[in-house]
PDB file of C-alpha atoms in Angstrom:
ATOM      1  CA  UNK A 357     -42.729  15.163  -4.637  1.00 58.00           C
ATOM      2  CA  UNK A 358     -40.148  17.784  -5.251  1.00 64.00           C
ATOM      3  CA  UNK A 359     -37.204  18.328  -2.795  1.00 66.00           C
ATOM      4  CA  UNK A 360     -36.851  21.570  -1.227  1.00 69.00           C
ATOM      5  CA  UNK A 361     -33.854  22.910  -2.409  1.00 69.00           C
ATOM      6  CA  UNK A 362     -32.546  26.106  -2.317  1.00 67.00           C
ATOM      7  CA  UNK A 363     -32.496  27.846  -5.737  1.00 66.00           C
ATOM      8  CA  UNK A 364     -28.896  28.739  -5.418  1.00 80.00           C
ATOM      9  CA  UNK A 365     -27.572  26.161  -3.939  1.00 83.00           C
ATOM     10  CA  UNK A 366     -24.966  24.514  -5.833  1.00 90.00           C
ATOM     11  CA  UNK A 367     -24.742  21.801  -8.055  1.00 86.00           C
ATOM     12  CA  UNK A 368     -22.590  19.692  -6.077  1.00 89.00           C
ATOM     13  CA  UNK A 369     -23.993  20.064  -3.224  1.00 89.00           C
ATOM     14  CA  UNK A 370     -27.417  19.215  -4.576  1.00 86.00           C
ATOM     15  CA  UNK A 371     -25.662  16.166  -5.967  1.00 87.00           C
ATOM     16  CA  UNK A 372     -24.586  15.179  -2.945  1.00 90.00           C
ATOM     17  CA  UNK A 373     -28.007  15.588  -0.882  1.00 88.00           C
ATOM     18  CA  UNK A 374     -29.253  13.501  -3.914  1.00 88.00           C
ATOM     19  CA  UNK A 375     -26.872  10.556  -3.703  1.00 91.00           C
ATOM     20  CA  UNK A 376     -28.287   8.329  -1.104  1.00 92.00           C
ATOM     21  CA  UNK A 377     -32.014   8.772  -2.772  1.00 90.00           C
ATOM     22  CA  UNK A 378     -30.903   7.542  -6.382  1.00 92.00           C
ATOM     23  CA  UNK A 379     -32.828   4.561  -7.590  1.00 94.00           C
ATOM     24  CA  UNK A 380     -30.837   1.751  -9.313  1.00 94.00           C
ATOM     25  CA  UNK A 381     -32.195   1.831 -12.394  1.00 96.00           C
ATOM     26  CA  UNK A 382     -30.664   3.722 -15.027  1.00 98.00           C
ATOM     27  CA  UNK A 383     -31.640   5.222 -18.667  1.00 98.00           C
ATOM     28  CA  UNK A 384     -29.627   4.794 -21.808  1.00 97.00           C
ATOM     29  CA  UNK A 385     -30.460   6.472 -25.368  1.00 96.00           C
ATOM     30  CA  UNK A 386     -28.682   5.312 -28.840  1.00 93.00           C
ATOM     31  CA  UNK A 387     -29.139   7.204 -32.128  1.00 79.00           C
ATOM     32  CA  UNK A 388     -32.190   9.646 -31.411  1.00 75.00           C
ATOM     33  CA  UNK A 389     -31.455  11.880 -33.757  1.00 79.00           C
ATOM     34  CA  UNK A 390     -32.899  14.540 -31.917  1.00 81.00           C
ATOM     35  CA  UNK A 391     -30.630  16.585 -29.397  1.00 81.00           C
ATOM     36  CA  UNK A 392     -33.885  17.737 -28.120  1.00 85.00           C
ATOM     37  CA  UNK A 393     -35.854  14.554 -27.006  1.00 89.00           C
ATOM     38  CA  UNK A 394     -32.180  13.901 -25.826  1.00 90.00           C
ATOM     39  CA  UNK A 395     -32.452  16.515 -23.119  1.00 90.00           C
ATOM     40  CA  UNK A 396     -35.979  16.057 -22.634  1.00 92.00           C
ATOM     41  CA  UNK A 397     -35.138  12.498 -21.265  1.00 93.00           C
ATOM     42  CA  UNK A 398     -32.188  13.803 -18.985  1.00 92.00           C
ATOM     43  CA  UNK A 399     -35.319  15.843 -17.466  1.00 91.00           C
ATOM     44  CA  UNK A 400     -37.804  13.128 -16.947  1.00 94.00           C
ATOM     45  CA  UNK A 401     -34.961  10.706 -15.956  1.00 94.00           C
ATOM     46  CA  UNK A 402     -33.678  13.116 -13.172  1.00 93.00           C
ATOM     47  CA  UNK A 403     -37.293  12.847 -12.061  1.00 92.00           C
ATOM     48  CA  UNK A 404     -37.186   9.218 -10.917  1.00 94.00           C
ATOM     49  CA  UNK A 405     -33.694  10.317 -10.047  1.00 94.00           C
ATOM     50  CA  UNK A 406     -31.786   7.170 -11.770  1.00 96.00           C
ATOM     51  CA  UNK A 407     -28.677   5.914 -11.319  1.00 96.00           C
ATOM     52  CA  UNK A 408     -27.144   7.464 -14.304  1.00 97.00           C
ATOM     53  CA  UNK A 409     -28.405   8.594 -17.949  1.00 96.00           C
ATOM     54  CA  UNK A 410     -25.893   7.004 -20.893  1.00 97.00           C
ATOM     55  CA  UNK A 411     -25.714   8.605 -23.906  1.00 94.00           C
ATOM     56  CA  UNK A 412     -24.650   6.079 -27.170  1.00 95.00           C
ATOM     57  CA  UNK A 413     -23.003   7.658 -29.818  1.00 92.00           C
ATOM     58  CA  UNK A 414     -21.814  11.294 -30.445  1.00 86.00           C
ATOM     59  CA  UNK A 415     -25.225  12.885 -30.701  1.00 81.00           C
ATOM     60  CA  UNK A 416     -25.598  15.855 -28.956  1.00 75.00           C
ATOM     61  CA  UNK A 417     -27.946  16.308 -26.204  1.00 72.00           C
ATOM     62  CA  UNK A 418     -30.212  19.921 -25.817  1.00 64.00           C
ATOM     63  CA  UNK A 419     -29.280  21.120 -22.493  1.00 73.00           C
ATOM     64  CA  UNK A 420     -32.177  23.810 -21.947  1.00 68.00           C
ATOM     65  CA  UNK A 421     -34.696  21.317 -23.037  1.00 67.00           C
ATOM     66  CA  UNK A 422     -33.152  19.492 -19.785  1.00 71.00           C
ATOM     67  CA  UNK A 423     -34.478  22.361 -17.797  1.00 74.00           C
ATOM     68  CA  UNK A 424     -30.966  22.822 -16.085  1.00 69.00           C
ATOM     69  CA  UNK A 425     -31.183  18.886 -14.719  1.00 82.00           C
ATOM     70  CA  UNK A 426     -28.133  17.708 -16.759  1.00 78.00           C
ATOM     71  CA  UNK A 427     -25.991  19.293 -13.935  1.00 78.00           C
ATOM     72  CA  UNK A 428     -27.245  16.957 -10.698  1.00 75.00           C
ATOM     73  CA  UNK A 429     -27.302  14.322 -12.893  1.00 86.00           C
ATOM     74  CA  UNK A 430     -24.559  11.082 -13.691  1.00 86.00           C
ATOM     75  CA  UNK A 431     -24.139  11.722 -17.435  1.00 92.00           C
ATOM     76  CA  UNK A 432     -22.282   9.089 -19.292  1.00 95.00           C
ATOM     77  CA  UNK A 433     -21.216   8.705 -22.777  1.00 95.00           C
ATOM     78  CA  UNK A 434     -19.697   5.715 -24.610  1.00 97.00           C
ATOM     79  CA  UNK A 435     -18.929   5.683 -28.406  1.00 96.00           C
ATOM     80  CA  UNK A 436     -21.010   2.689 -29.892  1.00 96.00           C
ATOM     81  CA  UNK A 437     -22.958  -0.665 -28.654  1.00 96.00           C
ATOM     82  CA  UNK A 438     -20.167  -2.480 -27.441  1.00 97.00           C
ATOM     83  CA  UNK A 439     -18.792   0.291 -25.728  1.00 98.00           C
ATOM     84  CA  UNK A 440     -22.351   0.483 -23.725  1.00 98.00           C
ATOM     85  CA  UNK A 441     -22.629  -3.177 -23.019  1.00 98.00           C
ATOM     86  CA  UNK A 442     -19.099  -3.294 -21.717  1.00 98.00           C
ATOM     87  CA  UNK A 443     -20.070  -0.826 -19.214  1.00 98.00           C
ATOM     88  CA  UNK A 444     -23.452  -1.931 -18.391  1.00 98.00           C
ATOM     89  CA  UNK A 445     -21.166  -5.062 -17.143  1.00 94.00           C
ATOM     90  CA  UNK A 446     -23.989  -7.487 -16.123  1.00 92.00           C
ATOM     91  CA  UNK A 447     -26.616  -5.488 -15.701  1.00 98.00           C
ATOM     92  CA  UNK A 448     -29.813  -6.209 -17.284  1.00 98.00           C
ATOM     93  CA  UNK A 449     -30.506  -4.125 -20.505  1.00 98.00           C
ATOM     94  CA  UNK A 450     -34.854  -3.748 -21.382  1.00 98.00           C
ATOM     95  CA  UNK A 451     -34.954  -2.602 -24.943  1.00 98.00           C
ATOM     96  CA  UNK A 452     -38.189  -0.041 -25.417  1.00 97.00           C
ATOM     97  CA  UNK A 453     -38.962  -1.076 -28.979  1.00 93.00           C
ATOM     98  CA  UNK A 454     -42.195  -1.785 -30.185  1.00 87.00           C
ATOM     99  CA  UNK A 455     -42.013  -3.952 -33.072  1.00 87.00           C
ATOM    100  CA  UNK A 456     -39.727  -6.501 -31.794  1.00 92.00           C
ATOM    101  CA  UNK A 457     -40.925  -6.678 -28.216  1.00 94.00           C
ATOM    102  CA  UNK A 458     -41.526 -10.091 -26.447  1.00 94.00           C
ATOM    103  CA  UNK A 459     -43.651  -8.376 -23.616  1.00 96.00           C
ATOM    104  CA  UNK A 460     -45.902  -5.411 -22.854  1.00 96.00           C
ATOM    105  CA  UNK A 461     -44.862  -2.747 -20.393  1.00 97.00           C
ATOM    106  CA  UNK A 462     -47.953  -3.420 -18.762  1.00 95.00           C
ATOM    107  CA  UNK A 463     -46.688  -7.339 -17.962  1.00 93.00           C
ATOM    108  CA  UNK A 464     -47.232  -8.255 -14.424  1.00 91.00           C
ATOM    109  CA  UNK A 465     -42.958  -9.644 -14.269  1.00 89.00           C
ATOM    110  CA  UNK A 466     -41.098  -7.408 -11.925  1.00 90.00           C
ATOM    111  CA  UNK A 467     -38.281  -4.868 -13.446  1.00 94.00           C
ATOM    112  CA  UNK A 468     -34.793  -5.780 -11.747  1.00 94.00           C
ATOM    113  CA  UNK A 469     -33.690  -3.406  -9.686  1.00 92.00           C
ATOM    114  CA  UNK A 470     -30.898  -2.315 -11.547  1.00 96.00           C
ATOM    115  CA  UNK A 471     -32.476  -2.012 -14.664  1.00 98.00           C
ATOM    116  CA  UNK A 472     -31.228  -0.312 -17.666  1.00 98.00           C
ATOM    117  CA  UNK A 473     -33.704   1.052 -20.002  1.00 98.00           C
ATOM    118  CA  UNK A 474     -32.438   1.143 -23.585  1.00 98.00           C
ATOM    119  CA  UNK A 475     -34.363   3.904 -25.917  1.00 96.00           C
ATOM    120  CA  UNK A 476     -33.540   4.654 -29.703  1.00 94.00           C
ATOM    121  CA  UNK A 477     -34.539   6.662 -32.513  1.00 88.00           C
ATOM    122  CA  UNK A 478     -38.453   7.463 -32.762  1.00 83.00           C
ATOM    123  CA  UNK A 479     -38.258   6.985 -36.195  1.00 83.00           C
ATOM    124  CA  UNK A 480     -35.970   4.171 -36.599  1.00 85.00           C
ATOM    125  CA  UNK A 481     -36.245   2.623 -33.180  1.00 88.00           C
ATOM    126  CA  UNK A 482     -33.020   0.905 -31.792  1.00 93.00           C
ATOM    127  CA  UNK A 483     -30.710  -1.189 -34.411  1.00 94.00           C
ATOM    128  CA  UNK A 484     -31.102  -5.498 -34.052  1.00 95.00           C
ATOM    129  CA  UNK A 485     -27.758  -5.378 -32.592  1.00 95.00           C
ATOM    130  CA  UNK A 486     -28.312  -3.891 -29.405  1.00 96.00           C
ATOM    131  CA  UNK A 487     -31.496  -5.529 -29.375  1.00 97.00           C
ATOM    132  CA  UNK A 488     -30.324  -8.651 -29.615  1.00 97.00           C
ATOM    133  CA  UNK A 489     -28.218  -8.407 -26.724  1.00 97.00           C
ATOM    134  CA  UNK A 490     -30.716  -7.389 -24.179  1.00 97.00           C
ATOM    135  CA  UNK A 491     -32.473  -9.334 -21.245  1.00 97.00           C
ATOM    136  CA  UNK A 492     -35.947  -8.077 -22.681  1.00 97.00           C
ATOM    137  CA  UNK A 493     -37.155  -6.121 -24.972  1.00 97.00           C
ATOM    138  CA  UNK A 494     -40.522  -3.965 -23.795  1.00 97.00           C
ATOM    139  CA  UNK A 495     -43.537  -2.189 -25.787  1.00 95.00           C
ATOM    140  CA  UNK A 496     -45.652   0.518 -24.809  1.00 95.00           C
ATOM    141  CA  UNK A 497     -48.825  -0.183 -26.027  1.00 92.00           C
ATOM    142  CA  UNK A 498     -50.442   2.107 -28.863  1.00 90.00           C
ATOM    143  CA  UNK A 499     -53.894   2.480 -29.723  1.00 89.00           C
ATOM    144  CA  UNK A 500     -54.668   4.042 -33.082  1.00 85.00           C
ATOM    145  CA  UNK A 501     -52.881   4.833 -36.614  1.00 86.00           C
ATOM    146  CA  UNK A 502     -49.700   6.431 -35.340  1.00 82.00           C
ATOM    147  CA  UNK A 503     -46.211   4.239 -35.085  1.00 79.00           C
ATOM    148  CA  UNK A 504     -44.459   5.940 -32.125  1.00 81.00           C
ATOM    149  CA  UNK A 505     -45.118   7.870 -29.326  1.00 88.00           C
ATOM    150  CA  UNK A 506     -42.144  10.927 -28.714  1.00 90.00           C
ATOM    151  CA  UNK A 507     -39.503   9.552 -26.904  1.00 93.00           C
ATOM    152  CA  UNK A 508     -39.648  11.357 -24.263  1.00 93.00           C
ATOM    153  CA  UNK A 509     -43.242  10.338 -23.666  1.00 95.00           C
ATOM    154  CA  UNK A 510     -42.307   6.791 -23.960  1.00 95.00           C
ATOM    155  CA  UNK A 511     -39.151   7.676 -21.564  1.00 96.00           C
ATOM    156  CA  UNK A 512     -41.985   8.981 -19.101  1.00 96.00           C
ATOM    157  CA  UNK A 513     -44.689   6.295 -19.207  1.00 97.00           C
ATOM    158  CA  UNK A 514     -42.041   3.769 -18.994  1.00 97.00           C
ATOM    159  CA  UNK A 515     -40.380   5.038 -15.543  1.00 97.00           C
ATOM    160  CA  UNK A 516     -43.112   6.011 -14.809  1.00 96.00           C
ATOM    161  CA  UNK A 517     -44.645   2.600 -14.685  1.00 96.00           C
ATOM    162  CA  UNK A 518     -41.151   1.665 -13.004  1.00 95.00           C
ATOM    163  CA  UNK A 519     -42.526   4.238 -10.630  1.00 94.00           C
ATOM    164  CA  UNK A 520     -45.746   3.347 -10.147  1.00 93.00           C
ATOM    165  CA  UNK A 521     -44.273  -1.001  -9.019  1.00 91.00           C
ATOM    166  CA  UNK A 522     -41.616   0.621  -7.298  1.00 88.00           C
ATOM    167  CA  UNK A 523     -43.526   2.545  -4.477  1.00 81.00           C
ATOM    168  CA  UNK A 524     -46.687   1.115  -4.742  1.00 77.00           C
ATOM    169  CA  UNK A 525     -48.308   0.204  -1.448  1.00 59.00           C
ATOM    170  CA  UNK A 526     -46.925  -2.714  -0.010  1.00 56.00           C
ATOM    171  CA  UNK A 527     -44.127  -2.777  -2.101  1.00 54.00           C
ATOM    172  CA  UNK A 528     -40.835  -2.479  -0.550  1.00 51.00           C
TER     173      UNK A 528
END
């Protein structure tokens, strides 16, 4: 549900009314090739309100496709994979790639709480480097003749489905 916040309130203070409601997990996207879908995640991520949002690389992200969100949110960039998995420091990376993932999004094992999801290119998906180096590496099911979903959609069912674990009833 959406915070009531004054439309003109400003960006820092919305930040800091923000800060102690952040989840842990965070959102990273490498060579998307789309400055577009780029901003489109920065929206959907600020929706779960994560941690941060890390771009990899020196792609451009859209800013109106953001809908204005880019400005509460922690926007990071590093230059290249090593750069990202210095900073992610421990943390545990889940690639979204479909064709080399060892589990289903829909697997029953928990998500850590500090999480970073790792998204790449729709058409190229995410290079067997930064693959390689990641705790798991998650696919969102597909039923039917197409190879990808946007990624933006597959940034949304994925936290999402965080989402959905996170506060379900019970659940702490």
């Amino acid at each position: 549900m959406a915070l009531p916040i004054p439309l003109d309130a400003k960006a820092e203070d919305v930040r800091e009314i923000l800060a102690p409601l952040r989840n842990g997990l965070s959102v990273a996207v490498m060579s998307l090739g789309n400055a577009f879908a780029a901003g489109a995640i920065v929206r959907v991520a600020h929706s779960f309100l994560v941690r941060e949002i890390v771009f990899i690389g020196t792609e451009p992200h859209y800013e109106k496709a953001s809908m204005g969100m880019e400005k509460y949110e922690s926007i990071v960039r590093v230059p290249d994979t090593d750069a990202f998995f210095e900073h992610a420091a421990g943390r545990p990376v889940f690639a979204i790639e479909k064709d080399h993932a060892t589990r289903s999004l829909y697997d029953p094992r928990a998500f850590p709480e500090d999480v970073i999801f790792l998204f790449g290119s729709e058409r190229f998906g995410l290079p067997l480097d930064a693959v390689s180096r990641c705790a798991a590496v998650v696919g969102v099911p597909m039923y039917g003749v197409n190879h990808s979903f946007p990624v933006a959609v597959a940034a949304g069912m994925v936290l999402g489905e965080w989402g959905r674990r996170r506060y379900a009833v019970g659940s702490t």
